[in-house]
Coordinates of C-alpha atoms in Angstrom, one line a residue:
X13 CA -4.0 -16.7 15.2
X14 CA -0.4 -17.2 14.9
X15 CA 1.3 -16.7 18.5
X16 CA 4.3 -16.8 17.2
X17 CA 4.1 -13.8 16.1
X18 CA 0.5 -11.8 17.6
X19 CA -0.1 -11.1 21.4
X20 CA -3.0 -10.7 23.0
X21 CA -3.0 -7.2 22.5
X22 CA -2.5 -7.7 18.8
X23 CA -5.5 -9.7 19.0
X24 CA -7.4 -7.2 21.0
X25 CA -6.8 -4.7 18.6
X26 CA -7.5 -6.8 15.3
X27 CA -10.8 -7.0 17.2
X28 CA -11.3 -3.6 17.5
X29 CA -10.4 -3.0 14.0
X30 CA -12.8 -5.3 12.6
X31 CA -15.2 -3.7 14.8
X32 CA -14.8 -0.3 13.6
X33 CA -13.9 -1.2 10.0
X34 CA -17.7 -2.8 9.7
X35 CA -19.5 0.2 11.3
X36 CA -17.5 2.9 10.1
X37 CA -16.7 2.2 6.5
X38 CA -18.2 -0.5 5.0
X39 CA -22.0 1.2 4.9
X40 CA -19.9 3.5 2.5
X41 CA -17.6 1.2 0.6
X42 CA -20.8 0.9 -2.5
X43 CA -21.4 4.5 -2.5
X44 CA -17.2 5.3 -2.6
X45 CA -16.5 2.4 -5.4
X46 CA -19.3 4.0 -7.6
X47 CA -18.4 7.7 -6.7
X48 CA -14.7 7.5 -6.8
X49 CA -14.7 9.6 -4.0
X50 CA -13.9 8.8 -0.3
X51 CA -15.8 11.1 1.7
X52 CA -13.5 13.3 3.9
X53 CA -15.0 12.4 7.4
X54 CA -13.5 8.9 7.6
X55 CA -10.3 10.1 7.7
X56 CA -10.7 12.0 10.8
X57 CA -12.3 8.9 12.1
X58 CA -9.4 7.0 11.3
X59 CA -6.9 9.6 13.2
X60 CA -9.0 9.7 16.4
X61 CA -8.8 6.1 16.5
X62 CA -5.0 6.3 16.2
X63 CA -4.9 3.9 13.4
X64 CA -2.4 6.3 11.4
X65 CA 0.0 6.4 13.6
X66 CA 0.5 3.0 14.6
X67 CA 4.0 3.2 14.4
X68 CA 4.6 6.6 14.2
X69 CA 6.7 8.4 17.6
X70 CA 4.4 9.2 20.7
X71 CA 6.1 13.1 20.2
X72 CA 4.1 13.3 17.1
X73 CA 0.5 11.9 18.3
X74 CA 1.6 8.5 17.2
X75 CA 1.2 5.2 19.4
X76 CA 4.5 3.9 18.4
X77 CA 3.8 0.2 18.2
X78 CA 5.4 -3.0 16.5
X79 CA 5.0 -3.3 13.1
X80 CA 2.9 -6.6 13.5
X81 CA 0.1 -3.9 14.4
X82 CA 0.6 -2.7 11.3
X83 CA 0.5 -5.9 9.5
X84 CA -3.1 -6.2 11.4
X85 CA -4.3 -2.7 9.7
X86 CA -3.3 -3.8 6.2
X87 CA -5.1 -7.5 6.7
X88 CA -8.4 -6.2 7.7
X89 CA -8.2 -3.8 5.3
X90 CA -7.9 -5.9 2.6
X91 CA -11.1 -7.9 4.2
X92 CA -13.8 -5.2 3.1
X93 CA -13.6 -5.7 -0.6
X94 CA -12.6 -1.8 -1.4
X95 CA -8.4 -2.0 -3.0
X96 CA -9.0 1.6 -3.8
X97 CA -10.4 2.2 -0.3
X98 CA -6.9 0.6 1.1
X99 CA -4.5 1.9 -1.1
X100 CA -6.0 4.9 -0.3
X101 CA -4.9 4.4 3.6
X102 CA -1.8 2.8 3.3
X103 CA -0.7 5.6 0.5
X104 CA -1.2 8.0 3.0
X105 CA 0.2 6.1 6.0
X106 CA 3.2 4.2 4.5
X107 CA 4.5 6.3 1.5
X108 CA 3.7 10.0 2.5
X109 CA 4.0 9.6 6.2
X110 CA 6.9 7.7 6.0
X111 CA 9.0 10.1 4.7
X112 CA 8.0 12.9 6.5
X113 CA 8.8 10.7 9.9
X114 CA 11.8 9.9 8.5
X115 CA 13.6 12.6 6.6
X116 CA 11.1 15.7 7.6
X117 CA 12.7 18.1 10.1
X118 CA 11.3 19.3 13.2
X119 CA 9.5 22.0 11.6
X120 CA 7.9 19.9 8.8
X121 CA 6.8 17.3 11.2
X122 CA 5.1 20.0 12.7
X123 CA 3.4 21.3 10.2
X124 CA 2.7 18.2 8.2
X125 CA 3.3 14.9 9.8
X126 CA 1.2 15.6 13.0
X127 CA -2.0 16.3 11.3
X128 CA -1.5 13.4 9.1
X129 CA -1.5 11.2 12.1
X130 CA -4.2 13.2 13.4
X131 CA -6.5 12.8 10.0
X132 CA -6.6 16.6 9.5
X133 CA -4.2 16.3 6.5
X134 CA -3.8 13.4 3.5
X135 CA -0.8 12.9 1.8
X136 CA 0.5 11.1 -1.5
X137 CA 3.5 10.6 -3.1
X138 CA 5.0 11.1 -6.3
X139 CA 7.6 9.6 -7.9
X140 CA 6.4 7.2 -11.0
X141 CA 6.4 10.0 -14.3
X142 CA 4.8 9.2 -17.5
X143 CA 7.7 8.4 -19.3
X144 CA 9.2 6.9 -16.6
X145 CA 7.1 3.9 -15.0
X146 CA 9.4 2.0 -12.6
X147 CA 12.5 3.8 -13.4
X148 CA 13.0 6.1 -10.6
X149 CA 16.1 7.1 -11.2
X150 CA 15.1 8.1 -14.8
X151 CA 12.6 10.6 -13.6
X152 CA 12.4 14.1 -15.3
X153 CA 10.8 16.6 -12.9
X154 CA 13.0 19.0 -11.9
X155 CA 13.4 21.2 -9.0
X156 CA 15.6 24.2 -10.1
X157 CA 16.6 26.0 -7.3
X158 CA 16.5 30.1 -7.5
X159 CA 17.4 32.2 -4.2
X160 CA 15.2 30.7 -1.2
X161 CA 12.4 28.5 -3.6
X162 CA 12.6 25.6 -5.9
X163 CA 11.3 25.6 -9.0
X164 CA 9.5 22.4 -10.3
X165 CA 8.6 21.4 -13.2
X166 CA 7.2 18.4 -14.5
X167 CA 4.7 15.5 -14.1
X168 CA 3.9 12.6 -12.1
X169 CA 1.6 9.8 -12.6
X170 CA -0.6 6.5 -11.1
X171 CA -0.7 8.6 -7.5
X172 CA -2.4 7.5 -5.2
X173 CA -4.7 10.4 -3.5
X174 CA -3.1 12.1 -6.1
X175 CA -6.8 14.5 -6.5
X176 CA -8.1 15.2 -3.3
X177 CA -4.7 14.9 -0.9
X178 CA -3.9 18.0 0.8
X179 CA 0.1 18.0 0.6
X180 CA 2.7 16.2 -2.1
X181 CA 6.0 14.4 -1.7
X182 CA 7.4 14.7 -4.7
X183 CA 10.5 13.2 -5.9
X184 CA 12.6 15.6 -8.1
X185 CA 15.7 16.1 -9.8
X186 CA 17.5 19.3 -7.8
X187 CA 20.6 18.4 -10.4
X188 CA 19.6 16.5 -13.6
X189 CA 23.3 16.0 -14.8
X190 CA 24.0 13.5 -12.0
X191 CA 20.9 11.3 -12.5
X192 CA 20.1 9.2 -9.6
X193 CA 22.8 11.1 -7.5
X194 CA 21.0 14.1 -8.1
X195 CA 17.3 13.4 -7.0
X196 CA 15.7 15.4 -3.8
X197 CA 12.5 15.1 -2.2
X198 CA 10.1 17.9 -1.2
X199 CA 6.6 18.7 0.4
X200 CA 4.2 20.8 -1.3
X201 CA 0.9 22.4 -0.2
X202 CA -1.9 21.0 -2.7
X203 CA -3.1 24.6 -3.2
X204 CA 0.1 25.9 -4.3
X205 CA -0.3 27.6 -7.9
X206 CA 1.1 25.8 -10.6
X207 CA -0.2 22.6 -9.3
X208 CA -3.2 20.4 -11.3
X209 CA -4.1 17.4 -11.1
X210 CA -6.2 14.8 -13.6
X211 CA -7.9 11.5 -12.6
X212 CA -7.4 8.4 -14.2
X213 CA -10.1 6.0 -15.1
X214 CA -9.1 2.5 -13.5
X215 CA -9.9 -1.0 -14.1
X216 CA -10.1 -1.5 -10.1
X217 CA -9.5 0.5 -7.2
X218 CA -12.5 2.4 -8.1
X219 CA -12.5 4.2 -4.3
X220 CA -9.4 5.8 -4.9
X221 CA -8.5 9.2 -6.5
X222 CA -5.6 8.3 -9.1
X223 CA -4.3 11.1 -10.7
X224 CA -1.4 12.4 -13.3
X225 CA -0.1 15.3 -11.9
X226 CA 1.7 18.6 -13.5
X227 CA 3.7 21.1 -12.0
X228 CA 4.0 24.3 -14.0
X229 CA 7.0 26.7 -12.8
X230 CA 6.0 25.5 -9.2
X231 CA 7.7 27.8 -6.3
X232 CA 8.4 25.5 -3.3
X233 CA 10.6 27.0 -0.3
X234 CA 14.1 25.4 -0.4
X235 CA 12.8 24.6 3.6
X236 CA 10.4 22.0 2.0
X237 CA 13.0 20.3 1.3
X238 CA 13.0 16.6 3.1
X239 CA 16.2 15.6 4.3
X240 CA 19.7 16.5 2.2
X241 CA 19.3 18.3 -1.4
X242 CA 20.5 15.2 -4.1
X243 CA 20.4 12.4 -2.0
X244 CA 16.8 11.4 -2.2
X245 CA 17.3 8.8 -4.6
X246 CA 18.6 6.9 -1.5
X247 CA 15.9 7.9 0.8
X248 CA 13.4 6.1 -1.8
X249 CA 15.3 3.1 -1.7
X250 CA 15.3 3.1 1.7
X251 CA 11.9 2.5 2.2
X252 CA 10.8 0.2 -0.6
X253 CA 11.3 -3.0 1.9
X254 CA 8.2 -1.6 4.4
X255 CA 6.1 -0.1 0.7
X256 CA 6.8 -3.7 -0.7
X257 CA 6.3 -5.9 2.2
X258 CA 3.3 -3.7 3.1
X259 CA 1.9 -5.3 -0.4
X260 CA 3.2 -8.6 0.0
X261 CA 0.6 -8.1 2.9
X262 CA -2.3 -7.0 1.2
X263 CA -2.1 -10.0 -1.1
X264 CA -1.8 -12.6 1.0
X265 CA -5.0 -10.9 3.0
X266 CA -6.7 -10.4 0.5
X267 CA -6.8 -14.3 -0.9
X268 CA -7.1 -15.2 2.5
X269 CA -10.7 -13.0 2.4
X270 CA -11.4 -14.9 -0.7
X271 CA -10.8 -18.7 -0.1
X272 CA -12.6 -18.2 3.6
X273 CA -15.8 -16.6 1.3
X274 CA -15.7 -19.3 -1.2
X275 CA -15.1 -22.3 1.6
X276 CA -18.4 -19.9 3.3
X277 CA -20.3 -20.6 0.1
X278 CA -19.3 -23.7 -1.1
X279 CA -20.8 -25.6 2.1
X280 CA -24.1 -23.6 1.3
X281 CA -24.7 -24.4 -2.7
X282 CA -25.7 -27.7 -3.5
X283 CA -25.7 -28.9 -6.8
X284 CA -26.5 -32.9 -8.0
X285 CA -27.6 -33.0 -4.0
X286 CA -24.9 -32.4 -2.1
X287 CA -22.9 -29.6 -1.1
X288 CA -19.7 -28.6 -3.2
X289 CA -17.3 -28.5 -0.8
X290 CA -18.1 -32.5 -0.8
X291 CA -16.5 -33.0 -3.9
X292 CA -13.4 -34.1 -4.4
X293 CA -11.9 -31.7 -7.3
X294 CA -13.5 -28.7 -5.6
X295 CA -12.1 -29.7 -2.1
X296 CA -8.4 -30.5 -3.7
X297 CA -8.3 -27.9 -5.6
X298 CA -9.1 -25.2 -2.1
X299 CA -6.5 -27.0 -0.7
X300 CA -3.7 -26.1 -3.2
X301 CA -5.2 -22.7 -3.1
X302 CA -4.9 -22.2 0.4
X303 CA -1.7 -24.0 0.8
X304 CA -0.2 -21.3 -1.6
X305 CA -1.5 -18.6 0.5
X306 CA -0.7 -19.8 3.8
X307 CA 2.9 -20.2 2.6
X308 CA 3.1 -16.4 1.4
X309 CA 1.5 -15.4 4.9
X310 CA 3.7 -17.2 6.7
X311 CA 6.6 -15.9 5.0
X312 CA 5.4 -12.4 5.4
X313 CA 5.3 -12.5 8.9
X314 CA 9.0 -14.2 9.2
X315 CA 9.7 -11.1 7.1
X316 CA 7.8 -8.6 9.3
X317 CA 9.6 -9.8 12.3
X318 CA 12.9 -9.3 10.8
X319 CA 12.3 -6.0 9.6
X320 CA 10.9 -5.2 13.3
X321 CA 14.3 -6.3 14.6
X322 CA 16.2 -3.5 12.1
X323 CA 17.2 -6.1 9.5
X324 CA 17.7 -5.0 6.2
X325 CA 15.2 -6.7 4.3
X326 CA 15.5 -5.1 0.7
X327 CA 15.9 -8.9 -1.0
X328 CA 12.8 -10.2 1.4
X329 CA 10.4 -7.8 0.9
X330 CA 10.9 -7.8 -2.9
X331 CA 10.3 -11.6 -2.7
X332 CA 7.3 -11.0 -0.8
X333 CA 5.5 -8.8 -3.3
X334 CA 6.6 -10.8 -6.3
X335 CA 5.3 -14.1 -5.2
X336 CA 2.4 -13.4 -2.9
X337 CA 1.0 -10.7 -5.4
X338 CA 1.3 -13.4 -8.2
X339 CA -0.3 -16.2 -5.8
X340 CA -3.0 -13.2 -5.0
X341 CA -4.2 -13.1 -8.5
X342 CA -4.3 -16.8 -9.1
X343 CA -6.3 -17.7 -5.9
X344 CA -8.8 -15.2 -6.6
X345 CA -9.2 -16.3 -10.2
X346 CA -10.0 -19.4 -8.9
X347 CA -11.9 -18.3 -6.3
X348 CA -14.1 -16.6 -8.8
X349 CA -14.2 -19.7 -10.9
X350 CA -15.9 -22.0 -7.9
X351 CA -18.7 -19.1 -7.7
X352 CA -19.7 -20.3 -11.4
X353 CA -21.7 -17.9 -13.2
X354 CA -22.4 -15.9 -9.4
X355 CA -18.3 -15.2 -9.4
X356 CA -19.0 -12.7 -13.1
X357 CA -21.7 -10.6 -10.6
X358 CA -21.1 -7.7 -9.3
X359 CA -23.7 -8.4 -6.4
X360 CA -21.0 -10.9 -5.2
X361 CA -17.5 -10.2 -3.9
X362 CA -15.3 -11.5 -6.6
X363 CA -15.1 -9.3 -9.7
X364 CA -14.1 -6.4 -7.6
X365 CA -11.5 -8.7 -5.7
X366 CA -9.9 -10.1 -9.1
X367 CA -10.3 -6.5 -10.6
X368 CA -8.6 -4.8 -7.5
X369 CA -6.0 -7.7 -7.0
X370 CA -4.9 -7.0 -10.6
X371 CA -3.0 -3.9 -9.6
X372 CA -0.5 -6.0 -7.1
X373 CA 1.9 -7.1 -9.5
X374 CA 2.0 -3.5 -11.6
X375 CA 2.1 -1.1 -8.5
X376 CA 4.8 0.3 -6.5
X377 CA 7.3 -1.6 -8.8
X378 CA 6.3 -4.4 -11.6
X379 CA 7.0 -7.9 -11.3
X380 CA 9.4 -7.5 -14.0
X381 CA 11.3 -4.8 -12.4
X382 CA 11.5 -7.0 -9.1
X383 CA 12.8 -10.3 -11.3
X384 CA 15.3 -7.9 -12.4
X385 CA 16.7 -6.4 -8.9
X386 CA 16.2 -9.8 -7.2
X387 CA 18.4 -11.3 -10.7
X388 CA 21.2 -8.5 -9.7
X389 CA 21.0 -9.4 -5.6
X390 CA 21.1 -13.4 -6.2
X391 CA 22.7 -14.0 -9.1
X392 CA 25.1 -11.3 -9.8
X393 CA 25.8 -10.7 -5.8
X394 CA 25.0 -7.1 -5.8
X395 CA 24.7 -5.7 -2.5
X396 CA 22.2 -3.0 -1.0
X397 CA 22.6 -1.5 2.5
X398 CA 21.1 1.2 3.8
X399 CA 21.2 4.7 3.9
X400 CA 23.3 5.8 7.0
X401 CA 22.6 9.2 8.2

């Protein structure tokens, strides 16, 4: 392990990850991935272990630790073979959570943020809309207010926990004529009428609950509100550099967990008498693989660290899920490619892995959209700096 970057204690803890990760929720991951459905005891598990509130304040139940334990979490994560499983965690812990922690007020963290870091609640959040994909700021929901409550209506779609989550962060518009300058955020209880949910039918992530989400003249206390009324737009942006790094993170882990199962089975299958990782195509060929994954990792810890230190990292991050997710996909094509006609069954480890790694480059921003902010940062010398409060 890098030392650069992991202490002993880092180490200790991957350890007891790992440990907990195989006896806790792997016996499950099968029955989940077929079902659809995570069952609710794990998350409880998960709380009394501390693991969601790795870096969340001490005040709030939370251990309040570097993000590098963070980066730990989403690695071993990835190294059980359940995306949906994953997403379903870091959903909770890194979009939900985090902006509750950050913009929620005393009484909200209360209510909602402590439990979540306890496991008694699950969150998700919604911002991407039907018509809408990757355009935030061209979101259609609206939040209208009337005396002490919001009214919202609209719909939401591709959320993560979106079915069985017990509150909502929702992105709105509070005042649709000034687009972007006019988006809020709020958190809703899951059992507030007006609320329905549908689930989606995925390629991978088969664990998670993905749903499309409508709100139908919802009434949500104006002290739901997170943060200032209109300027969520910037709260959103604010936090795309941990959401986008945190997946720059997954894919790197996730090839990582396929190269070191294919090197695994390579030196076991024989075929013309000798063992395949003895041939020279095969053993060239790992190596470009794992060169382009180790170059990702390595890149996402640099990036880790800096964010750590309070660095703005909005240009980084962005990089980090572009390339790795891309790298992600191609490795575990490959990957799948050296299992021969073993790499098409589902008894083995692969299809899931190539259906699951699919999502990288489409979620929490496309690589098109990315190209596209990264164009405006490079070559047009746009600036982005964060939200001062």
């Amino acid at each position: 392990m890098n030392n650069m970057y992991f202490t002993e204690e880092h180490n200790l803890f991957r350890n007891s990850l790992k440990d907990f990760l195989q006896k806790e929720v792997v016996p499950h991951i099968d029955k989940w991935e077929k079902t659809g459905t995570i069952d609710s005891f794990i998350w409880k598990k998960f709380g009394d272990m501390g693991f969601f509130g790795i870096h969340y304040p001490e005040a709030y139940g939370g251990l309040n630790l570097d993000l590098f334990y963070t980066v730990i979490l989403q690695e071993e994560l990835q190294k059980i073979n359940s995306g949906g499983f994953a997403a379903a965690v870091w959903a909770h812990v890194y979009l939900a959570m985090t902006h509750l922690n950050a913009e929620g007020n005393e009484v909200i963290k209360q209510k909602y943020l402590v439990p979540s870091i306890a496991g008694d609640k699950i969150g998700c959040l919604c911002i991407t809309e039907p018509l809408g994909g990757s355009d935030v700021a061209g979101m259609r929901t609206t939040a209208i207010r009337e005396g002490d409550y919001y009214i919202v209506n609209g719909s939401k779609t591709f959320i993560t926990n979106g079915v069985y989550s017990d509150y909502l962060v929702v992105a709105v518009k509070t005042n649709p004529e000034l687009g972007n300058k006019g988006m809020s955020i709020l958190v809703v209880d899951r059992d507030t009428e007006g609320i329905s949910a549908t689930k989606l039918d995925k390629l991978g992530w088969r664990a998670s609950d993905t749903a499309e989400i409508a709100f139908d003249n919802v009434k949500i206390p104006v002290n739901n509100l997170l943060g200032v009324e209109n300027e969520g737009f910037g709260y959103i942006l604010q936090h795309f550099s941990l959401e986008r790094l945190v997946m720059g993170v997954n894919a790197h882990a996730r090839a990582e967990y396929a190269l070191d199962y294919v090197l695994n089975y390579m030196s076991e299958r024989k075929a013309f008498g000798k063992a395949l990782d003895k041939y020279q195509a095969l053993r060239h060929k790992f190596v470009d693989l794992y060169s382009d994954m180790e170059i990702c990792k390595q890149f996402n810890y640099s990036v880790a660290y800096r964010l750590e230190k309070g660095e703005y990292v909005v240009k980084e991050a962005s990089i980090s899920k572009l390339k790795s997710t891309k790298m992600a996909d191609e490795v575990i094509y490959e990957c799948l490619q050296f299992l021969g006609g073993y790499g098409y069954m589902e008894d083995y480890p692969l299809a899931r892995l190539l259906r699951d790694s699919r999502l990288g480059p489409i979620g929490g921003g496309t690589s098109e959209i990315l190209r596209e902010i990264l164009s405006k940062m490079i070559i047009d010398k746009k600036e982005y700096k964060p939200v001062t409060k």
